[in-house]
PDB file of C-alpha atoms and ligand atoms in Angstrom:
ATOM      1  CA  MET A   1      -1.028  25.624 -11.816  1.00  0.00           C
ATOM      2  CA  LEU A   2       1.552  24.488  -9.060  1.00  0.00           C
ATOM      3  CA  ASP A   3       0.696  26.228  -5.787  1.00  0.00           C
ATOM      4  CA  LEU A   4       2.876  25.371  -2.715  1.00  0.00           C
ATOM      5  CA  THR A   5       1.232  27.899  -0.068  1.00  0.00           C
ATOM      6  CA  GLY A   6       1.210  26.986   3.651  1.00  0.00           C
ATOM      7  CA  LYS A   7       2.720  24.165   2.855  1.00  0.00           C
ATOM      8  CA  ASN A   8       6.101  23.462   5.294  1.00  0.00           C
ATOM      9  CA  ALA A   9       8.570  21.710   3.078  1.00  0.00           C
ATOM     10  CA  LEU A  10      11.566  20.304   5.401  1.00  0.00           C
ATOM     11  CA  VAL A  11      14.696  19.774   2.505  1.00  0.00           C
ATOM     12  CA  THR A  12      17.631  18.346   3.431  1.00  0.00           C
ATOM     13  CA  GLY A  13      20.900  17.471   2.572  1.00  0.00           C
ATOM     14  CA  ILE A  14      21.508  20.540   0.857  1.00  0.00           C
ATOM     15  CA  ALA A  15      25.773  21.320   1.042  1.00  0.00           C
ATOM     16  CA  ASN A  16      27.004  24.137  -1.610  1.00  0.00           C
ATOM     17  CA  ASN A  17      25.255  24.957  -4.216  1.00  0.00           C
ATOM     18  CA  ARG A  18      24.818  21.857  -6.795  1.00  0.00           C
ATOM     19  CA  SER A  19      23.209  20.001  -3.777  1.00  0.00           C
ATOM     20  CA  ILE A  20      20.393  18.437  -5.572  1.00  0.00           C
ATOM     21  CA  ALA A  21      18.663  19.171  -2.945  1.00  0.00           C
ATOM     22  CA  TYR A  22      19.107  22.776  -3.325  1.00  0.00           C
ATOM     23  CA  GLY A  23      17.682  22.854  -6.337  1.00  0.00           C
ATOM     24  CA  ILE A  24      14.597  21.486  -4.907  1.00  0.00           C
ATOM     25  CA  ALA A  25      14.943  24.127  -2.501  1.00  0.00           C
ATOM     26  CA  GLN A  26      14.962  26.993  -4.377  1.00  0.00           C
ATOM     27  CA  GLN A  27      11.872  25.950  -7.139  1.00  0.00           C
ATOM     28  CA  LEU A  28      10.124  24.864  -4.024  1.00  0.00           C
ATOM     29  CA  HIS A  29      10.445  28.342  -2.778  1.00  0.00           C
ATOM     30  CA  GLN A  30       9.129  29.807  -6.129  1.00  0.00           C
ATOM     31  CA  ALA A  31       6.003  28.081  -5.950  1.00  0.00           C
ATOM     32  CA  GLY A  32       5.336  29.781  -2.532  1.00  0.00           C
ATOM     33  CA  ALA A  33       6.572  26.862   0.537  1.00  0.00           C
ATOM     34  CA  ASN A  34       7.953  28.042   3.691  1.00  0.00           C
ATOM     35  CA  LEU A  35      10.455  25.998   4.741  1.00  0.00           C
ATOM     36  CA  GLY A  36      13.580  24.512   7.214  1.00  0.00           C
ATOM     37  CA  ILE A  37      16.491  23.029   5.904  1.00  0.00           C
ATOM     38  CA  THR A  38      18.702  20.969   8.345  1.00  0.00           C
ATOM     39  CA  TYR A  39      22.004  20.210   7.270  1.00  0.00           C
ATOM     40  CA  LEU A  40      25.171  18.156   8.021  1.00  0.00           C
ATOM     41  CA  PRO A  41      26.299  19.588  11.362  1.00  0.00           C
ATOM     42  CA  ASP A  42      31.244  19.192  11.419  1.00  0.00           C
ATOM     43  CA  GLU A  43      32.620  20.562  15.157  1.00  0.00           C
ATOM     44  CA  LYS A  44      34.187  24.051  13.225  1.00  0.00           C
ATOM     45  CA  GLY A  45      29.806  24.907  12.264  1.00  0.00           C
ATOM     46  CA  ARG A  46      31.644  25.852   8.489  1.00  0.00           C
ATOM     47  CA  PHE A  47      29.012  23.701   6.787  1.00  0.00           C
ATOM     48  CA  GLU A  48      26.473  25.512   8.755  1.00  0.00           C
ATOM     49  CA  ARG A  49      28.097  28.816   7.857  1.00  0.00           C
ATOM     50  CA  LYS A  50      28.084  27.784   4.367  1.00  0.00           C
ATOM     51  CA  VAL A  51      24.571  26.442   4.576  1.00  0.00           C
ATOM     52  CA  ALA A  52      23.073  29.051   6.420  1.00  0.00           C
ATOM     53  CA  GLU A  53      24.362  32.029   4.078  1.00  0.00           C
ATOM     54  CA  LEU A  54      23.861  29.312   0.791  1.00  0.00           C
ATOM     55  CA  VAL A  55      20.663  29.633   1.326  1.00  0.00           C
ATOM     56  CA  ASP A  56      19.041  33.045   3.042  1.00  0.00           C
ATOM     57  CA  PRO A  57      17.195  34.289   0.590  1.00  0.00           C
ATOM     58  CA  LEU A  58      14.624  31.451   0.505  1.00  0.00           C
ATOM     59  CA  LYS A  59      13.793  32.724   3.998  1.00  0.00           C
ATOM     60  CA  PRO A  60      13.777  29.784   5.744  1.00  0.00           C
ATOM     61  CA  SER A  61      12.171  29.599   9.238  1.00  0.00           C
ATOM     62  CA  LEU A  62      14.022  26.592   9.985  1.00  0.00           C
ATOM     63  CA  PHE A  63      17.963  26.173   9.954  1.00  0.00           C
ATOM     64  CA  LEU A  64      18.495  23.195  11.609  1.00  0.00           C
ATOM     65  CA  PRO A  65      21.372  20.434  12.075  1.00  0.00           C
ATOM     66  CA  CYS A  66      20.216  17.240  11.429  1.00  0.00           C
ATOM     67  CA  ASP A  67      23.239  14.075  11.201  1.00  0.00           C
ATOM     68  CA  VAL A  68      20.715  10.970   9.688  1.00  0.00           C
ATOM     69  CA  GLN A  69      23.120   8.485  11.837  1.00  0.00           C
ATOM     70  CA  ASP A  70      22.123   9.881  15.264  1.00  0.00           C
ATOM     71  CA  ASP A  71      19.319   9.630  16.580  1.00  0.00           C
ATOM     72  CA  ALA A  72      19.276  11.762  19.933  1.00  0.00           C
ATOM     73  CA  GLN A  73      19.557  14.638  17.013  1.00  0.00           C
ATOM     74  CA  ILE A  74      16.769  13.462  14.895  1.00  0.00           C
ATOM     75  CA  THR A  75      14.534  13.658  18.202  1.00  0.00           C
ATOM     76  CA  GLU A  76      15.998  16.873  18.874  1.00  0.00           C
ATOM     77  CA  THR A  77      15.209  17.992  15.439  1.00  0.00           C
ATOM     78  CA  PHE A  78      11.309  17.123  15.032  1.00  0.00           C
ATOM     79  CA  THR A  79      10.902  17.902  18.443  1.00  0.00           C
ATOM     80  CA  GLU A  80      12.041  21.816  17.825  1.00  0.00           C
ATOM     81  CA  ILE A  81      10.578  21.459  14.338  1.00  0.00           C
ATOM     82  CA  SER A  82       6.984  20.197  16.495  1.00  0.00           C
ATOM     83  CA  LYS A  83       7.931  24.338  17.998  1.00  0.00           C
ATOM     84  CA  THR A  84       7.569  25.942  15.122  1.00  0.00           C
ATOM     85  CA  TRP A  85       5.572  25.009  12.809  1.00  0.00           C
ATOM     86  CA  ASP A  86       2.260  23.133  12.736  1.00  0.00           C
ATOM     87  CA  LYS A  87       2.044  20.446  10.489  1.00  0.00           C
ATOM     88  CA  ILE A  88       5.159  18.877   8.473  1.00  0.00           C
ATOM     89  CA  ASP A  89       3.420  18.722   4.310  1.00  0.00           C
ATOM     90  CA  ILE A  90       6.762  17.966   2.496  1.00  0.00           C
ATOM     91  CA  LEU A  91       9.699  15.931   3.121  1.00  0.00           C
ATOM     92  CA  ILE A  92      11.975  15.796   1.385  1.00  0.00           C
ATOM     93  CA  HIS A  93      15.154  13.328   1.843  1.00  0.00           C
ATOM     94  CA  CYS A  94      18.481  14.115  -0.505  1.00  0.00           C
ATOM     95  CA  LEU A  95      21.074  11.696   0.790  1.00  0.00           C
ATOM     96  CA  ALA A  96      23.934  10.036   0.719  1.00  0.00           C
ATOM     97  CA  PHE A  97      26.742   8.877   1.953  1.00  0.00           C
ATOM     98  CA  ALA A  98      29.644   5.876   1.325  1.00  0.00           C
ATOM     99  CA  ASN A  99      33.382   5.500   1.676  1.00  0.00           C
ATOM    100  CA  ARG A 100      35.406   6.476  -1.144  1.00  0.00           C
ATOM    101  CA  ASP A 101      37.047   3.795  -1.562  1.00  0.00           C
ATOM    102  CA  ASP A 102      33.460   1.635  -1.538  1.00  0.00           C
ATOM    103  CA  LEU A 103      33.224   3.087  -5.204  1.00  0.00           C
ATOM    104  CA  THR A 104      35.295   3.067  -7.258  1.00  0.00           C
ATOM    105  CA  GLY A 105      37.890  -0.592  -8.202  1.00  0.00           C
ATOM    106  CA  GLU A 106      35.703  -4.144  -7.713  1.00  0.00           C
ATOM    107  CA  PHE A 107      32.267  -4.251  -5.364  1.00  0.00           C
ATOM    108  CA  ILE A 108      33.243  -7.968  -4.665  1.00  0.00           C
ATOM    109  CA  ASN A 109      35.883  -6.177  -2.578  1.00  0.00           C
ATOM    110  CA  THR A 110      33.477  -3.916  -0.441  1.00  0.00           C
ATOM    111  CA  SER A 111      33.889  -3.798   3.470  1.00  0.00           C
ATOM    112  CA  ARG A 112      31.196  -4.551   5.863  1.00  0.00           C
ATOM    113  CA  GLU A 113      32.338  -1.542   7.216  1.00  0.00           C
ATOM    114  CA  GLY A 114      31.453   0.198   4.202  1.00  0.00           C
ATOM    115  CA  PHE A 115      28.517  -1.534   3.385  1.00  0.00           C
ATOM    116  CA  LYS A 116      26.814  -0.769   6.688  1.00  0.00           C
ATOM    117  CA  THR A 117      27.529   2.967   6.517  1.00  0.00           C
ATOM    118  CA  ALA A 118      26.461   3.012   3.231  1.00  0.00           C
ATOM    119  CA  LEU A 119      22.901   1.995   4.183  1.00  0.00           C
ATOM    120  CA  GLU A 120      22.617   2.940   6.566  1.00  0.00           C
ATOM    121  CA  ILE A 121      23.076   6.888   5.628  1.00  0.00           C
ATOM    122  CA  SER A 122      21.411   6.376   2.622  1.00  0.00           C
ATOM    123  CA  SER A 123      18.492   4.021   2.830  1.00  0.00           C
ATOM    124  CA  TYR A 124      17.969   3.297   6.471  1.00  0.00           C
ATOM    125  CA  SER A 125      18.169   7.216   6.670  1.00  0.00           C
ATOM    126  CA  LEU A 126      14.681   7.672   4.775  1.00  0.00           C
ATOM    127  CA  THR A 127      12.581   5.044   6.803  1.00  0.00           C
ATOM    128  CA  ARG A 128      14.092   6.686  10.292  1.00  0.00           C
ATOM    129  CA  LEU A 129      13.071  10.066   9.269  1.00  0.00           C
ATOM    130  CA  SER A 130       9.629   9.342   7.483  1.00  0.00           C
ATOM    131  CA  GLN A 131       9.056   8.163  11.461  1.00  0.00           C
ATOM    132  CA  ALA A 132       9.984  10.768  12.924  1.00  0.00           C
ATOM    133  CA  ALA A 133       8.279  12.885  10.285  1.00  0.00           C
ATOM    134  CA  ALA A 134       4.673  11.354   9.554  1.00  0.00           C
ATOM    135  CA  PRO A 135       3.126  11.928  13.152  1.00  0.00           C
ATOM    136  CA  LEU A 136       3.787  15.426  11.917  1.00  0.00           C
ATOM    137  CA  MET A 137       2.371  15.338   8.905  1.00  0.00           C
ATOM    138  CA  THR A 138      -1.579  15.913  10.118  1.00  0.00           C
ATOM    139  CA  GLN A 139      -2.786  17.010   7.002  1.00  0.00           C
ATOM    140  CA  GLY A 140      -1.278  13.968   4.967  1.00  0.00           C
ATOM    141  CA  GLY A 141       1.788  14.675   3.647  1.00  0.00           C
ATOM    142  CA  SER A 142       4.478  13.796   0.220  1.00  0.00           C
ATOM    143  CA  ILE A 143       7.297  12.636   0.651  1.00  0.00           C
ATOM    144  CA  VAL A 144      10.703  12.465  -1.403  1.00  0.00           C
ATOM    145  CA  THR A 145      13.662  10.714  -2.038  1.00  0.00           C
ATOM    146  CA  LEU A 146      16.454  11.048  -4.507  1.00  0.00           C
ATOM    147  CA  THR A 147      17.422   7.049  -6.328  1.00  0.00           C
ATOM    148  CA  TYR A 148      19.994   6.126  -9.347  1.00  0.00           C
ATOM    149  CA  LEU A 149      19.604   3.825 -11.926  1.00  0.00           C
ATOM    150  CA  GLY A 150      22.891   2.124 -10.185  1.00  0.00           C
ATOM    151  CA  GLY A 151      19.685   1.172  -7.983  1.00  0.00           C
ATOM    152  CA  VAL A 152      18.136  -1.306 -10.472  1.00  0.00           C
ATOM    153  CA  LYS A 153      21.267  -1.876 -13.196  1.00  0.00           C
ATOM    154  CA  VAL A 154      24.647  -2.228 -13.298  1.00  0.00           C
ATOM    155  CA  ILE A 155      27.057   0.902 -13.345  1.00  0.00           C
ATOM    156  CA  PRO A 156      30.740   0.559 -13.158  1.00  0.00           C
ATOM    157  CA  ASN A 157      32.320   2.037  -9.561  1.00  0.00           C
ATOM    158  CA  TYR A 158      28.983   2.686  -7.925  1.00  0.00           C
ATOM    159  CA  ASN A 159      28.632  -0.528  -6.152  1.00  0.00           C
ATOM    160  CA  VAL A 160      27.479  -0.630  -2.951  1.00  0.00           C
ATOM    161  CA  MET A 161      25.642   2.805  -3.544  1.00  0.00           C
ATOM    162  CA  GLY A 162      23.809   0.878  -6.231  1.00  0.00           C
ATOM    163  CA  ILE A 163      22.987  -1.817  -3.447  1.00  0.00           C
ATOM    164  CA  ALA A 164      21.905   0.727  -0.542  1.00  0.00           C
ATOM    165  CA  LYS A 165      19.463   2.709  -3.972  1.00  0.00           C
ATOM    166  CA  ALA A 166      17.713  -0.820  -4.184  1.00  0.00           C
ATOM    167  CA  ALA A 167      16.950  -0.728  -0.720  1.00  0.00           C
ATOM    168  CA  LEU A 168      15.715   2.793  -0.358  1.00  0.00           C
ATOM    169  CA  GLU A 169      14.182   2.241  -3.291  1.00  0.00           C
ATOM    170  CA  MET A 170      12.353  -0.931  -1.776  1.00  0.00           C
ATOM    171  CA  SER A 171      11.923   1.394   1.532  1.00  0.00           C
ATOM    172  CA  VAL A 172      10.101   4.144  -0.745  1.00  0.00           C
ATOM    173  CA  ARG A 173       7.303   1.177  -2.151  1.00  0.00           C
ATOM    174  CA  TYR A 174       6.462  -0.370   1.930  1.00  0.00           C
ATOM    175  CA  LEU A 175       6.384   2.611   3.258  1.00  0.00           C
ATOM    176  CA  ALA A 176       3.914   4.304   0.603  1.00  0.00           C
ATOM    177  CA  ALA A 177       1.682   1.115   1.545  1.00  0.00           C
ATOM    178  CA  GLU A 178       1.755   2.209   5.228  1.00  0.00           C
ATOM    179  CA  LEU A 179       1.375   5.652   5.058  1.00  0.00           C
ATOM    180  CA  GLY A 180      -1.526   5.989   2.713  1.00  0.00           C
ATOM    181  CA  PRO A 181      -4.076   5.360   4.443  1.00  0.00           C
ATOM    182  CA  LYS A 182      -2.995   8.797   6.261  1.00  0.00           C
ATOM    183  CA  ASN A 183      -2.706  10.588   2.778  1.00  0.00           C
ATOM    184  CA  ILE A 184       0.666  10.686   3.179  1.00  0.00           C
ATOM    185  CA  ARG A 185       2.560  10.330  -0.381  1.00  0.00           C
ATOM    186  CA  VAL A 186       5.989   8.055  -1.119  1.00  0.00           C
ATOM    187  CA  ASN A 187       8.164   8.697  -3.700  1.00  0.00           C
ATOM    188  CA  ALA A 188      11.408   8.085  -5.535  1.00  0.00           C
ATOM    189  CA  ILE A 189      12.864  10.289  -8.410  1.00  0.00           C
ATOM    190  CA  SER A 190      15.593   9.041 -10.333  1.00  0.00           C
ATOM    191  CA  ALA A 191      18.121  11.831 -11.278  1.00  0.00           C
ATOM    192  CA  GLY A 192      20.825  11.308 -14.441  1.00  0.00           C
ATOM    193  CA  PRO A 193      24.045  11.869 -13.126  1.00  0.00           C
ATOM    194  CA  ILE A 194      24.459  15.783 -12.478  1.00  0.00           C
ATOM    195  CA  ARG A 195      28.478  16.992 -11.107  1.00  0.00           C
ATOM    196  CA  THR A 196      28.011  16.968  -7.255  1.00  0.00           C
ATOM    197  CA  LEU A 197      30.029  16.729  -3.946  1.00  0.00           C
ATOM    198  CA  ALA A 198      28.332  13.643  -3.564  1.00  0.00           C
ATOM    199  CA  SER A 199      28.737  12.109  -7.165  1.00  0.00           C
ATOM    200  CA  SER A 200      32.953  13.123  -7.477  1.00  0.00           C
ATOM    201  CA  ALA A 201      33.140  10.796  -5.468  1.00  0.00           C
ATOM    202  CA  VAL A 202      31.679   8.037  -7.564  1.00  0.00           C
ATOM    203  CA  GLY A 203      34.919   6.543  -9.425  1.00  0.00           C
ATOM    204  CA  GLY A 204      34.311   7.532 -13.215  1.00  0.00           C
ATOM    205  CA  ILE A 205      31.089  10.524 -13.026  1.00  0.00           C
ATOM    206  CA  LEU A 206      32.134  12.310 -15.783  1.00  0.00           C
ATOM    207  CA  ASP A 207      32.169   9.719 -18.401  1.00  0.00           C
ATOM    208  CA  MET A 208      28.568   8.308 -17.236  1.00  0.00           C
ATOM    209  CA  ILE A 209      27.520  12.262 -18.521  1.00  0.00           C
ATOM    210  CA  HIS A 210      29.122  11.925 -21.121  1.00  0.00           C
ATOM    211  CA  HIS A 211      27.771   8.788 -21.930  1.00  0.00           C
ATOM    212  CA  VAL A 212      24.471  10.355 -21.128  1.00  0.00           C
ATOM    213  CA  GLU A 213      25.127  12.773 -23.689  1.00  0.00           C
ATOM    214  CA  LYS A 214      25.923  10.700 -26.430  1.00  0.00           C
ATOM    215  CA  ILE A 215      23.197   8.256 -25.275  1.00  0.00           C
ATOM    216  CA  ALA A 216      19.730  10.187 -23.864  1.00  0.00           C
ATOM    217  CA  PRO A 217      16.794  11.001 -26.500  1.00  0.00           C
ATOM    218  CA  LEU A 218      17.444  14.280 -25.005  1.00  0.00           C
ATOM    219  CA  ARG A 219      20.869  14.303 -25.774  1.00  0.00           C
ATOM    220  CA  ARG A 220      21.995  16.369 -22.599  1.00  0.00           C
ATOM    221  CA  THR A 221      22.488  15.209 -19.170  1.00  0.00           C
ATOM    222  CA  VAL A 222      19.353  17.367 -16.640  1.00  0.00           C
ATOM    223  CA  THR A 223      19.623  20.064 -13.877  1.00  0.00           C
ATOM    224  CA  GLN A 224      19.589  20.088 -10.270  1.00  0.00           C
ATOM    225  CA  LEU A 225      16.683  22.855 -11.187  1.00  0.00           C
ATOM    226  CA  GLU A 226      15.023  20.233 -13.558  1.00  0.00           C
ATOM    227  CA  VAL A 227      15.193  17.840 -10.639  1.00  0.00           C
ATOM    228  CA  GLY A 228      13.731  20.329  -8.638  1.00  0.00           C
ATOM    229  CA  ASN A 229      10.459  20.612 -10.584  1.00  0.00           C
ATOM    230  CA  THR A 230       9.253  17.253 -10.159  1.00  0.00           C
ATOM    231  CA  ALA A 231       9.740  17.323  -6.383  1.00  0.00           C
ATOM    232  CA  ALA A 232       7.759  20.472  -7.007  1.00  0.00           C
ATOM    233  CA  PHE A 233       5.033  19.234  -8.651  1.00  0.00           C
ATOM    234  CA  LEU A 234       5.185  15.570  -7.031  1.00  0.00           C
ATOM    235  CA  SER A 235       4.559  17.288  -3.787  1.00  0.00           C
ATOM    236  CA  SER A 236       1.930  19.069  -4.571  1.00  0.00           C
ATOM    237  CA  ASP A 237      -1.175  18.276  -4.587  1.00  0.00           C
ATOM    238  CA  LEU A 238      -1.838  17.871  -9.050  1.00  0.00           C
ATOM    239  CA  ALA A 239      -0.101  14.981  -7.899  1.00  0.00           C
ATOM    240  CA  SER A 240      -2.145  13.526  -5.389  1.00  0.00           C
ATOM    241  CA  GLY A 241      -2.851  10.131  -7.274  1.00  0.00           C
ATOM    242  CA  ILE A 242       0.953   9.259  -7.752  1.00  0.00           C
ATOM    243  CA  THR A 243       2.626   6.907  -4.709  1.00  0.00           C
ATOM    244  CA  GLY A 244       5.327   4.146  -3.841  1.00  0.00           C
ATOM    245  CA  GLN A 245       6.451   5.138  -7.027  1.00  0.00           C
ATOM    246  CA  VAL A 246      10.154   5.959  -8.731  1.00  0.00           C
ATOM    247  CA  ILE A 247      10.341   9.181 -11.637  1.00  0.00           C
ATOM    248  CA  TYR A 248      12.965   8.733 -13.781  1.00  0.00           C
ATOM    249  CA  VAL A 249      14.397  12.366 -14.256  1.00  0.00           C
ATOM    250  CA  ASP A 250      17.055  12.118 -16.768  1.00  0.00           C
ATOM    251  CA  SER A 251      16.425  13.234 -20.414  1.00  0.00           C
ATOM    252  CA  GLY A 252      15.151   9.473 -20.867  1.00  0.00           C
ATOM    253  CA  TYR A 253      18.093   7.213 -20.265  1.00  0.00           C
ATOM    254  CA  GLU A 254      16.295   4.677 -18.906  1.00  0.00           C
ATOM    255  CA  ILE A 255      14.412   3.834 -21.378  1.00  0.00           C
ATOM    256  CA  MET A 256      17.751   3.462 -23.921  1.00  0.00           C
ATOM    257  CA  GLY A 257      18.467  -0.909 -24.002  1.00  0.00           C
ATOM    258  CA  MET A 258      21.617  -0.641 -26.608  1.00  0.00           C
TER     259      MET A 258
HETATM  260  P1  NDP B 301      25.388  16.750  -2.332  1.00  0.00           P
HETATM  261  O1  NDP B 301      27.586  16.247  -2.116  1.00  0.00           O
HETATM  262  O2  NDP B 301      24.848  17.840  -2.699  1.00  0.00           O
HETATM  263  O3  NDP B 301      24.222  15.671  -1.681  1.00  0.00           O
HETATM  264  C1  NDP B 301      24.607  14.683  -0.615  1.00  0.00           C
HETATM  265  C2  NDP B 301      23.950  15.033   0.968  1.00  0.00           C
HETATM  266  O4  NDP B 301      24.083  14.423   1.568  1.00  0.00           O
HETATM  267  C3  NDP B 301      24.879  16.334   1.838  1.00  0.00           C
HETATM  268  O5  NDP B 301      24.544  17.856   2.580  1.00  0.00           O
HETATM  269  C4  NDP B 301      25.861  15.950   2.438  1.00  0.00           C
HETATM  270  O6  NDP B 301      26.327  17.148   3.337  1.00  0.00           O
HETATM  271  C5  NDP B 301      24.419  15.191   3.040  1.00  0.00           C
HETATM  272  N1  NDP B 301      24.796  14.077   4.088  1.00  0.00           N
HETATM  273  C6  NDP B 301      26.236  13.088   4.093  1.00  0.00           C
HETATM  274  N2  NDP B 301      25.797  11.853   5.453  1.00  0.00           N
HETATM  275  C7  NDP B 301      24.647  12.801   5.449  1.00  0.00           C
HETATM  276  C8  NDP B 301      24.190  11.940   7.298  1.00  0.00           C
HETATM  277  N3  NDP B 301      25.145  11.886   8.133  1.00  0.00           N
HETATM  278  N4  NDP B 301      23.366  13.191   7.934  1.00  0.00           N
HETATM  279  C9  NDP B 301      22.863  14.145   7.607  1.00  0.00           C
HETATM  280  N5  NDP B 301      22.920  14.558   6.484  1.00  0.00           N
HETATM  281  C10 NDP B 301      24.231  14.048   5.253  1.00  0.00           C
HETATM  282  O7  NDP B 301      25.296  15.080  -3.625  1.00  0.00           O
HETATM  283  P2  NDP B 301      24.247  15.267  -4.718  1.00  0.00           P
HETATM  284  O8  NDP B 301      23.574  16.622  -3.886  1.00  0.00           O
HETATM  285  O9  NDP B 301      24.513  14.208  -5.253  1.00  0.00           O
HETATM  286  O10 NDP B 301      22.977  14.079  -3.444  1.00  0.00           O
HETATM  287  C11 NDP B 301      21.674  13.599  -2.892  1.00  0.00           C
HETATM  288  C12 NDP B 301      20.639  13.128  -3.239  1.00  0.00           C
HETATM  289  O11 NDP B 301      20.259  12.501  -5.099  1.00  0.00           O
HETATM  290  C13 NDP B 301      21.510  11.774  -3.466  1.00  0.00           C
HETATM  291  O12 NDP B 301      21.068  10.741  -2.457  1.00  0.00           O
HETATM  292  C14 NDP B 301      22.230  10.838  -3.869  1.00  0.00           C
HETATM  293  O13 NDP B 301      22.761   9.238  -4.324  1.00  0.00           O
HETATM  294  C15 NDP B 301      21.891  11.188  -5.017  1.00  0.00           C
HETATM  295  N6  NDP B 301      21.529  11.651  -6.394  1.00  0.00           N
HETATM  296  C16 NDP B 301      22.298  12.105  -6.967  1.00  0.00           C
HETATM  297  C17 NDP B 301      22.763  12.235  -8.328  1.00  0.00           C
HETATM  298  C18 NDP B 301      24.300  12.861  -8.906  1.00  0.00           C
HETATM  299  O14 NDP B 301      24.317  12.253 -10.195  1.00  0.00           O
HETATM  300  N7  NDP B 301      24.471  13.580  -8.223  1.00  0.00           N
HETATM  301  C19 NDP B 301      22.223  10.959  -9.740  1.00  0.00           C
HETATM  302  C20 NDP B 301      21.364  10.476  -8.688  1.00  0.00           C
HETATM  303  C21 NDP B 301      21.080  10.667  -7.769  1.00  0.00           C
HETATM  304  P3  NDP B 301      27.932  16.694   3.694  1.00  0.00           P
HETATM  305  O15 NDP B 301      28.024  17.330   2.246  1.00  0.00           O
HETATM  306  O16 NDP B 301      27.969  18.102   4.970  1.00  0.00           O
HETATM  307  O17 NDP B 301      28.832  15.761   4.081  1.00  0.00           O
END
């Protein structure tokens, strides 16, 4: 049985109730994990209040700001974590960003700044957060990130985010190889398209969802909770032999050739 009792799980990337990270946090909580939640702070503290209200029923023992573009803040966040928790068992990396202009039209027009921003927030942040979390994973651990088929195959409008996801998936393999001897596993979930704040920035997301509903073996898209279940499994001892993998939670869409 899937049991995460006694495990400390740090979840990044909750923006609202549609966030995949929220689905993951719910399933980790249900499996008995003790949650720590990080949010992206804004000047007026609006996101903080919104996310705090949303996650309140999940009774997180930590609720901290963490902008992955800010090294000082990452250091501060993990210093705070180490004051409250004696270890981290699970790190959920569930965030991404690219400028809206770079998620429509032609990839060839991607700007230098747009490329750097997308890769820094969506790919490098996994390595940076793993760097900070690994020393606290004293009893082994599980790191799970979120990717998309657009990192492997060309998907219209996904553009620079596809490049970021390709880098992210390769980062998973390098991190898994290096952290394996410490019994820290690193895996990615490649989720099918789901309507969220981030995905609404990708041009034609609704068409992508309708296409999956027609073509995927299960004839539907997936839900945040289904992704959450897989994240909980990958975070549990049931997945103790799995590392460096990309697991598709996409109603089977990825296997189809035509
Ligand atoms: P959300 O918009 O709900 O989540 C994205 C999160 O990233 C938000 O919480 C956002 O914060 C956060 N974020 C952006 N920039 C930063 C930053 N600098 N520091 C810290 N956090 C930041 O969308 P999803 O749930 O869809 O996205 C979660 C992950 O799932 C992403 O990696 C995405 O690529 C992936 N994914 C999504 C799919 C989909 O169809 N939705 C399919 C496959 C993968 P804020 O909103 O406050 O700015």
